[in-house]
Amino acid sequence: AQSVTQPDIHITVSEGASLELRCNYSYGATPYLFWYVQSPGQGLQLLLKYFSGDTLVQGIKGFEAEFKRSQSSFNLRKPSVHWSDAAEYFCAVGAGNTGFQKLVFGTGTRLLVSP
Amino acid sequence: EAEVAQSPRYKITEKSQAVAFWCDPISGHATLYWYRQILGQGPELLVQFQDESVVDDSQLPKDRFSAERLKGVDSTLKIQPAELGDSAMYLCASSLVPGLSSYNEQFFGPGTRLTVL
């Protein structure tokens, strides 16, 4: 079954520093991969998604992610973190039959931004 | 900008009581999803509707949970009776069509935080 692992429960980054959040997936074929962000008390917002093609995907808010099939990874990056980026980040993989796939989420990584 | 609406935002109930959550998807979205997010975990799909029909309820605890979308627009998720382990955030999402693709996105509502005492 498709699954996603986010090995870091918490990460603290200084404001202005670079960020990388790790995501590893388990899937037999080419996966559909997603990164979502959830601010406190809010729903999820899609940052970016990968379906095929260029393995470096650009998203909103200055985020990007790179699909690496050899490492089964889809890590999220940002060159310079802002205090407003403090939130919980979820990686997800698409699972199921064509036309009715569902999202399978990882357990999330909470990002703390220090001054 | 169109949004998914959910109410109530917070609900506190006692064990064995009935609770209900309401979701109004983005206008024109045929597919509606209910997710449960337990603290410290990612969301888990409970039920998916295509218009008024259930297309996936494999993770819905059917002995106590029910969901309906009678006119294919808004939806209600009910728990009866509530148990302590049901404390979680209940998220509703909608998309234009079912499935995942480069042009089809799930939009999430703000959620209902349920606490069962």
PDB file of C-alpha atoms in Angstrom:
ATOM      1  CA  ALA A   1       0.000   0.000   0.000  1.00  0.00           C
ATOM      2  CA  GLN A   2       1.086   3.516  -0.678  1.00  0.00           C
ATOM      3  CA  SER A   3       2.534   5.359   2.296  1.00  0.00           C
ATOM      4  CA  VAL A   4       4.503   8.446   3.193  1.00  0.00           C
ATOM      5  CA  THR A   5       7.128   8.904   5.887  1.00  0.00           C
ATOM      6  CA  GLN A   6       8.116  12.256   7.304  1.00  0.00           C
ATOM      7  CA  PRO A   7      11.019  11.444   9.605  1.00  0.00           C
ATOM      8  CA  ASP A   8      11.221  14.804  11.358  1.00  0.00           C
ATOM      9  CA  ILE A   9       8.464  15.598  13.851  1.00  0.00           C
ATOM     10  CA  HIS A  10       9.810  19.085  14.634  1.00  0.00           C
ATOM     11  CA  ILE A  11      12.347  21.322  12.925  1.00  0.00           C
ATOM     12  CA  THR A  12      13.558  24.699  14.135  1.00  0.00           C
ATOM     13  CA  VAL A  13      15.099  27.109  11.638  1.00  0.00           C
ATOM     14  CA  SER A  14      16.352  30.630  12.114  1.00  0.00           C
ATOM     15  CA  GLU A  15      14.555  33.315  10.156  1.00  0.00           C
ATOM     16  CA  GLY A  16      16.380  33.892   6.898  1.00  0.00           C
ATOM     17  CA  ALA A  17      18.002  30.463   6.903  1.00  0.00           C
ATOM     18  CA  SER A  18      17.297  27.781   4.342  1.00  0.00           C
ATOM     19  CA  LEU A  19      14.846  24.970   4.942  1.00  0.00           C
ATOM     20  CA  GLU A  20      14.547  21.363   3.842  1.00  0.00           C
ATOM     21  CA  LEU A  21      11.739  19.086   4.999  1.00  0.00           C
ATOM     22  CA  ARG A  22      12.103  15.415   4.242  1.00  0.00           C
ATOM     23  CA  CYS A  23       9.505  13.116   2.723  1.00  0.00           C
ATOM     24  CA  ASN A  24       9.909   9.503   1.629  1.00  0.00           C
ATOM     25  CA  TYR A  25       7.193   7.593  -0.146  1.00  0.00           C
ATOM     26  CA  SER A  26       6.376   3.991  -0.827  1.00  0.00           C
ATOM     27  CA  TYR A  27       4.733   3.360  -4.198  1.00  0.00           C
ATOM     28  CA  GLY A  28       5.321   0.922  -7.031  1.00  0.00           C
ATOM     29  CA  ALA A  29       4.751   3.158 -10.038  1.00  0.00           C
ATOM     30  CA  THR A  30       5.318   6.848 -10.652  1.00  0.00           C
ATOM     31  CA  PRO A  31       3.634   8.526  -7.704  1.00  0.00           C
ATOM     32  CA  TYR A  32       1.524  11.626  -7.507  1.00  0.00           C
ATOM     33  CA  LEU A  33       3.109  13.663  -4.695  1.00  0.00           C
ATOM     34  CA  PHE A  34       1.950  16.709  -2.795  1.00  0.00           C
ATOM     35  CA  TRP A  35       3.016  19.104  -0.077  1.00  0.00           C
ATOM     36  CA  TYR A  36       0.407  20.863   2.062  1.00  0.00           C
ATOM     37  CA  VAL A  37       0.784  23.459   4.807  1.00  0.00           C
ATOM     38  CA  GLN A  38      -1.503  23.833   7.811  1.00  0.00           C
ATOM     39  CA  SER A  39      -1.390  26.938   9.961  1.00  0.00           C
ATOM     40  CA  PRO A  40      -2.726  26.683  13.547  1.00  0.00           C
ATOM     41  CA  GLY A  41      -6.486  26.189  13.595  1.00  0.00           C
ATOM     42  CA  GLN A  42      -6.696  26.205   9.809  1.00  0.00           C
ATOM     43  CA  GLY A  43      -7.325  23.750   7.045  1.00  0.00           C
ATOM     44  CA  LEU A  44      -4.691  22.563   4.611  1.00  0.00           C
ATOM     45  CA  GLN A  45      -3.358  24.618   1.732  1.00  0.00           C
ATOM     46  CA  LEU A  46      -1.653  23.055  -1.255  1.00  0.00           C
ATOM     47  CA  LEU A  47       1.932  24.260  -1.709  1.00  0.00           C
ATOM     48  CA  LEU A  48       2.887  22.213  -4.760  1.00  0.00           C
ATOM     49  CA  LYS A  49       2.335  18.912  -6.516  1.00  0.00           C
ATOM     50  CA  TYR A  50       4.217  16.519  -8.783  1.00  0.00           C
ATOM     51  CA  PHE A  51       2.616  14.347 -11.431  1.00  0.00           C
ATOM     52  CA  SER A  52       5.250  13.915 -14.106  1.00  0.00           C
ATOM     53  CA  GLY A  53       7.860  15.794 -16.089  1.00  0.00           C
ATOM     54  CA  ASP A  54      10.367  18.126 -14.529  1.00  0.00           C
ATOM     55  CA  THR A  55      11.475  16.677 -11.224  1.00  0.00           C
ATOM     56  CA  LEU A  56      11.962  20.117  -9.665  1.00  0.00           C
ATOM     57  CA  VAL A  57       8.560  21.569  -8.868  1.00  0.00           C
ATOM     58  CA  GLN A  58       7.911  25.187  -7.987  1.00  0.00           C
ATOM     59  CA  GLY A  59       5.099  26.070  -5.629  1.00  0.00           C
ATOM     60  CA  ILE A  60       3.546  28.993  -3.875  1.00  0.00           C
ATOM     61  CA  LYS A  61       5.175  31.124  -1.166  1.00  0.00           C
ATOM     62  CA  GLY A  62       8.664  30.502  -2.562  1.00  0.00           C
ATOM     63  CA  PHE A  63       8.671  26.735  -1.908  1.00  0.00           C
ATOM     64  CA  GLU A  64      10.046  24.085  -4.227  1.00  0.00           C
ATOM     65  CA  ALA A  65      10.370  20.311  -4.059  1.00  0.00           C
ATOM     66  CA  GLU A  66      12.489  17.798  -5.919  1.00  0.00           C
ATOM     67  CA  PHE A  67      11.293  14.332  -6.892  1.00  0.00           C
ATOM     68  CA  LYS A  68      14.087  11.760  -6.675  1.00  0.00           C
ATOM     69  CA  ARG A  69      12.943   8.346  -7.801  1.00  0.00           C
ATOM     70  CA  SER A  70      16.234   6.642  -6.845  1.00  0.00           C
ATOM     71  CA  GLN A  71      15.774   7.803  -3.241  1.00  0.00           C
ATOM     72  CA  SER A  72      11.961   7.593  -3.130  1.00  0.00           C
ATOM     73  CA  SER A  73      12.001  11.135  -1.843  1.00  0.00           C
ATOM     74  CA  PHE A  74      10.147  14.371  -2.412  1.00  0.00           C
ATOM     75  CA  ASN A  75      11.831  16.894  -0.117  1.00  0.00           C
ATOM     76  CA  LEU A  76      10.459  20.396   0.319  1.00  0.00           C
ATOM     77  CA  ARG A  77      12.861  23.349   0.254  1.00  0.00           C
ATOM     78  CA  LYS A  78      12.866  27.081   0.714  1.00  0.00           C
ATOM     79  CA  PRO A  79      15.992  29.244   0.403  1.00  0.00           C
ATOM     80  CA  SER A  80      15.059  31.790   3.074  1.00  0.00           C
ATOM     81  CA  VAL A  81      12.472  31.156   5.763  1.00  0.00           C
ATOM     82  CA  HIS A  82      10.149  33.881   7.041  1.00  0.00           C
ATOM     83  CA  TRP A  83       8.527  33.891  10.477  1.00  0.00           C
ATOM     84  CA  SER A  84       5.141  33.444   8.786  1.00  0.00           C
ATOM     85  CA  ASP A  85       6.274  30.032   7.489  1.00  0.00           C
ATOM     86  CA  ALA A  86       5.908  28.566  10.983  1.00  0.00           C
ATOM     87  CA  ALA A  87       3.256  25.888  10.534  1.00  0.00           C
ATOM     88  CA  GLU A  88       2.796  22.158  10.081  1.00  0.00           C
ATOM     89  CA  TYR A  89       3.771  20.665   6.748  1.00  0.00           C
ATOM     90  CA  PHE A  90       2.304  17.472   5.335  1.00  0.00           C
ATOM     91  CA  CYS A  91       3.587  15.367   2.473  1.00  0.00           C
ATOM     92  CA  ALA A  92       1.011  13.210   0.701  1.00  0.00           C
ATOM     93  CA  VAL A  93       0.902  10.583  -2.037  1.00  0.00           C
ATOM     94  CA  GLY A  94      -1.999   9.748  -4.310  1.00  0.00           C
ATOM     95  CA  ALA A  95      -3.330   6.231  -3.867  1.00  0.00           C
ATOM     96  CA  GLY A  96      -6.044   4.103  -5.382  1.00  0.00           C
ATOM     97  CA  ASN A  97      -7.731   3.522  -8.703  1.00  0.00           C
ATOM     98  CA  THR A  98      -7.496   5.955 -11.585  1.00  0.00           C
ATOM     99  CA  GLY A  99     -10.260   8.529 -11.359  1.00  0.00           C
ATOM    100  CA  PHE A 100     -10.871   7.980  -7.660  1.00  0.00           C
ATOM    101  CA  GLN A 101      -7.451   8.320  -6.138  1.00  0.00           C
ATOM    102  CA  LYS A 102      -7.242   9.573  -2.596  1.00  0.00           C
ATOM    103  CA  LEU A 103      -4.575  11.398  -0.663  1.00  0.00           C
ATOM    104  CA  VAL A 104      -2.522   9.441   1.872  1.00  0.00           C
ATOM    105  CA  PHE A 105      -0.775  11.827   4.235  1.00  0.00           C
ATOM    106  CA  GLY A 106       2.352  11.570   6.316  1.00  0.00           C
ATOM    107  CA  THR A 107       2.354  12.445   9.991  1.00  0.00           C
ATOM    108  CA  GLY A 108       3.599  15.959   9.387  1.00  0.00           C
ATOM    109  CA  THR A 109       6.597  18.094  10.352  1.00  0.00           C
ATOM    110  CA  ARG A 110       6.101  21.099  12.580  1.00  0.00           C
ATOM    111  CA  LEU A 111       8.298  24.018  11.561  1.00  0.00           C
ATOM    112  CA  LEU A 112       9.350  26.491  14.222  1.00  0.00           C
ATOM    113  CA  VAL A 113      11.063  29.711  13.132  1.00  0.00           C
ATOM    114  CA  SER A 114      13.388  31.410  15.593  1.00  0.00           C
ATOM    115  CA  PRO A 115      14.233  35.130  15.429  1.00  0.00           C
TER     116      PRO A 115
ATOM    117  CA  GLU B   1     -12.133  33.708  -3.431  1.00  0.00           C
ATOM    118  CA  ALA B   2     -14.474  30.738  -2.988  1.00  0.00           C
ATOM    119  CA  GLU B   3     -13.907  28.674   0.136  1.00  0.00           C
ATOM    120  CA  VAL B   4     -15.111  25.492   1.775  1.00  0.00           C
ATOM    121  CA  ALA B   5     -17.264  26.376   4.775  1.00  0.00           C
ATOM    122  CA  GLN B   6     -17.565  24.238   7.884  1.00  0.00           C
ATOM    123  CA  SER B   7     -19.520  24.600  11.099  1.00  0.00           C
ATOM    124  CA  PRO B   8     -19.218  24.576  13.951  1.00  0.00           C
ATOM    125  CA  ARG B   9     -15.532  25.423  14.272  1.00  0.00           C
ATOM    126  CA  TYR B  10     -15.364  23.915  17.752  1.00  0.00           C
ATOM    127  CA  LYS B  11     -17.539  21.351  19.471  1.00  0.00           C
ATOM    128  CA  ILE B  12     -17.297  19.937  22.974  1.00  0.00           C
ATOM    129  CA  THR B  13     -19.514  17.015  23.827  1.00  0.00           C
ATOM    130  CA  GLU B  14     -19.781  14.281  26.379  1.00  0.00           C
ATOM    131  CA  LYS B  15     -19.206  10.641  25.701  1.00  0.00           C
ATOM    132  CA  SER B  16     -22.292   8.841  24.310  1.00  0.00           C
ATOM    133  CA  GLN B  17     -23.836  12.045  22.936  1.00  0.00           C
ATOM    134  CA  ALA B  18     -24.575  12.642  19.274  1.00  0.00           C
ATOM    135  CA  VAL B  19     -22.691  15.279  17.271  1.00  0.00           C
ATOM    136  CA  ALA B  20     -23.025  16.563  13.739  1.00  0.00           C
ATOM    137  CA  PHE B  21     -20.750  18.588  11.502  1.00  0.00           C
ATOM    138  CA  TRP B  22     -21.737  20.518   8.418  1.00  0.00           C
ATOM    139  CA  CYS B  23     -19.785  21.282   5.268  1.00  0.00           C
ATOM    140  CA  ASP B  24     -20.589  23.506   2.307  1.00  0.00           C
ATOM    141  CA  PRO B  25     -18.175  22.893  -0.574  1.00  0.00           C
ATOM    142  CA  ILE B  26     -17.069  25.348  -3.188  1.00  0.00           C
ATOM    143  CA  SER B  27     -19.903  25.984  -5.609  1.00  0.00           C
ATOM    144  CA  GLY B  28     -19.812  23.611  -8.570  1.00  0.00           C
ATOM    145  CA  HIS B  29     -17.530  21.081  -6.931  1.00  0.00           C
ATOM    146  CA  ALA B  30     -18.936  17.617  -7.515  1.00  0.00           C
ATOM    147  CA  THR B  31     -16.604  15.750  -5.175  1.00  0.00           C
ATOM    148  CA  LEU B  32     -16.652  16.148  -1.407  1.00  0.00           C
ATOM    149  CA  TYR B  33     -14.375  14.556   1.158  1.00  0.00           C
ATOM    150  CA  TRP B  34     -14.472  14.170   4.939  1.00  0.00           C
ATOM    151  CA  TYR B  35     -11.159  13.642   6.709  1.00  0.00           C
ATOM    152  CA  ARG B  36     -10.322  12.977  10.355  1.00  0.00           C
ATOM    153  CA  GLN B  37      -7.084  14.376  11.738  1.00  0.00           C
ATOM    154  CA  ILE B  38      -6.044  13.053  15.127  1.00  0.00           C
ATOM    155  CA  LEU B  39      -3.608  15.267  17.015  1.00  0.00           C
ATOM    156  CA  GLY B  40      -0.069  14.609  15.852  1.00  0.00           C
ATOM    157  CA  GLN B  41      -1.133  12.747  12.731  1.00  0.00           C
ATOM    158  CA  GLY B  42      -1.953  13.537   9.146  1.00  0.00           C
ATOM    159  CA  PRO B  43      -5.524  13.634   7.862  1.00  0.00           C
ATOM    160  CA  GLU B  44      -7.172  10.312   7.033  1.00  0.00           C
ATOM    161  CA  LEU B  45      -9.992  10.044   4.516  1.00  0.00           C
ATOM    162  CA  LEU B  46     -13.261   8.909   6.081  1.00  0.00           C
ATOM    163  CA  VAL B  47     -15.672   9.237   3.173  1.00  0.00           C
ATOM    164  CA  GLN B  48     -15.757  10.563  -0.384  1.00  0.00           C
ATOM    165  CA  PHE B  49     -18.861  11.655  -2.273  1.00  0.00           C
ATOM    166  CA  GLN B  50     -19.348  12.058  -5.984  1.00  0.00           C
ATOM    167  CA  ASP B  51     -22.433  14.281  -6.189  1.00  0.00           C
ATOM    168  CA  GLU B  52     -24.828  12.578  -3.754  1.00  0.00           C
ATOM    169  CA  SER B  53     -23.275   9.108  -3.968  1.00  0.00           C
ATOM    170  CA  VAL B  54     -20.672   7.623  -1.658  1.00  0.00           C
ATOM    171  CA  VAL B  55     -17.692   6.356  -3.671  1.00  0.00           C
ATOM    172  CA  ASP B  56     -15.366   5.490  -0.786  1.00  0.00           C
ATOM    173  CA  ASP B  57     -16.267   4.936   2.853  1.00  0.00           C
ATOM    174  CA  SER B  58     -13.802   2.160   3.568  1.00  0.00           C
ATOM    175  CA  GLN B  59     -12.325   3.961   6.590  1.00  0.00           C
ATOM    176  CA  LEU B  60     -15.615   5.200   8.033  1.00  0.00           C
ATOM    177  CA  PRO B  61     -16.541   3.469  11.333  1.00  0.00           C
ATOM    178  CA  LYS B  62     -20.034   2.672  10.185  1.00  0.00           C
ATOM    179  CA  ASP B  63     -21.297   1.491  13.545  1.00  0.00           C
ATOM    180  CA  ARG B  64     -21.249   5.053  14.841  1.00  0.00           C
ATOM    181  CA  PHE B  65     -20.444   7.384  11.937  1.00  0.00           C
ATOM    182  CA  SER B  66     -22.751   8.370   9.114  1.00  0.00           C
ATOM    183  CA  ALA B  67     -22.446  10.860   6.300  1.00  0.00           C
ATOM    184  CA  GLU B  68     -24.889  12.201   3.789  1.00  0.00           C
ATOM    185  CA  ARG B  69     -24.983  14.622   0.887  1.00  0.00           C
ATOM    186  CA  LEU B  70     -28.634  14.476  -0.026  1.00  0.00           C
ATOM    187  CA  LYS B  71     -28.786  17.042  -2.821  1.00  0.00           C
ATOM    188  CA  GLY B  72     -25.209  16.685  -3.907  1.00  0.00           C
ATOM    189  CA  VAL B  73     -24.228  20.042  -2.450  1.00  0.00           C
ATOM    190  CA  ASP B  74     -23.660  20.415   1.289  1.00  0.00           C
ATOM    191  CA  SER B  75     -22.936  17.495   3.552  1.00  0.00           C
ATOM    192  CA  THR B  76     -23.359  16.380   7.149  1.00  0.00           C
ATOM    193  CA  LEU B  77     -21.145  14.018   9.120  1.00  0.00           C
ATOM    194  CA  LYS B  78     -22.689  12.531  12.246  1.00  0.00           C
ATOM    195  CA  ILE B  79     -21.275  10.572  15.158  1.00  0.00           C
ATOM    196  CA  GLN B  80     -23.601   8.693  17.472  1.00  0.00           C
ATOM    197  CA  PRO B  81     -22.625   7.874  20.123  1.00  0.00           C
ATOM    198  CA  ALA B  82     -19.394   9.836  20.462  1.00  0.00           C
ATOM    199  CA  GLU B  83     -16.454   8.123  22.150  1.00  0.00           C
ATOM    200  CA  LEU B  84     -13.348   9.599  23.770  1.00  0.00           C
ATOM    201  CA  GLY B  85     -11.233   8.421  20.843  1.00  0.00           C
ATOM    202  CA  ASP B  86     -13.269  10.510  18.420  1.00  0.00           C
ATOM    203  CA  SER B  87     -11.592  13.692  19.661  1.00  0.00           C
ATOM    204  CA  ALA B  88      -9.954  15.080  16.546  1.00  0.00           C
ATOM    205  CA  MET B  89     -10.152  17.729  13.836  1.00  0.00           C
ATOM    206  CA  TYR B  90     -12.718  16.890  11.167  1.00  0.00           C
ATOM    207  CA  LEU B  91     -11.807  18.416   7.822  1.00  0.00           C
ATOM    208  CA  CYS B  92     -13.989  18.771   4.785  1.00  0.00           C
ATOM    209  CA  ALA B  93     -12.560  19.222   1.312  1.00  0.00           C
ATOM    210  CA  SER B  94     -13.988  19.553  -2.165  1.00  0.00           C
ATOM    211  CA  SER B  95     -12.745  19.270  -5.725  1.00  0.00           C
ATOM    212  CA  LEU B  96     -14.206  19.981  -9.129  1.00  0.00           C
ATOM    213  CA  VAL B  97     -14.032  16.347 -10.216  1.00  0.00           C
ATOM    214  CA  PRO B  98     -12.905  13.112  -8.555  1.00  0.00           C
ATOM    215  CA  GLY B  99      -9.363  11.827  -8.693  1.00  0.00           C
ATOM    216  CA  LEU B 100      -5.983  13.470  -8.651  1.00  0.00           C
ATOM    217  CA  SER B 101      -4.531  15.286 -11.641  1.00  0.00           C
ATOM    218  CA  SER B 102      -2.515  18.299 -12.546  1.00  0.00           C
ATOM    219  CA  TYR B 103      -5.685  20.354 -12.995  1.00  0.00           C
ATOM    220  CA  ASN B 104      -7.804  19.025 -10.126  1.00  0.00           C
ATOM    221  CA  GLU B 105      -7.102  20.220  -6.592  1.00  0.00           C
ATOM    222  CA  GLN B 106      -8.702  19.449  -3.250  1.00  0.00           C
ATOM    223  CA  PHE B 107      -9.583  22.600  -1.328  1.00  0.00           C
ATOM    224  CA  PHE B 108      -9.869  22.218   2.427  1.00  0.00           C
ATOM    225  CA  GLY B 109     -12.139  23.956   4.893  1.00  0.00           C
ATOM    226  CA  PRO B 110     -10.954  25.226   8.296  1.00  0.00           C
ATOM    227  CA  GLY B 111     -12.181  22.106  10.092  1.00  0.00           C
ATOM    228  CA  THR B 112     -14.259  21.333  13.172  1.00  0.00           C
ATOM    229  CA  ARG B 113     -12.289  20.630  16.339  1.00  0.00           C
ATOM    230  CA  LEU B 114     -14.182  17.995  18.344  1.00  0.00           C
ATOM    231  CA  THR B 115     -13.443  17.313  21.997  1.00  0.00           C
ATOM    232  CA  VAL B 116     -15.206  14.399  23.666  1.00  0.00           C
ATOM    233  CA  LEU B 117     -15.218  14.457  27.480  1.00  0.00           C
TER     234      LEU B 117
END
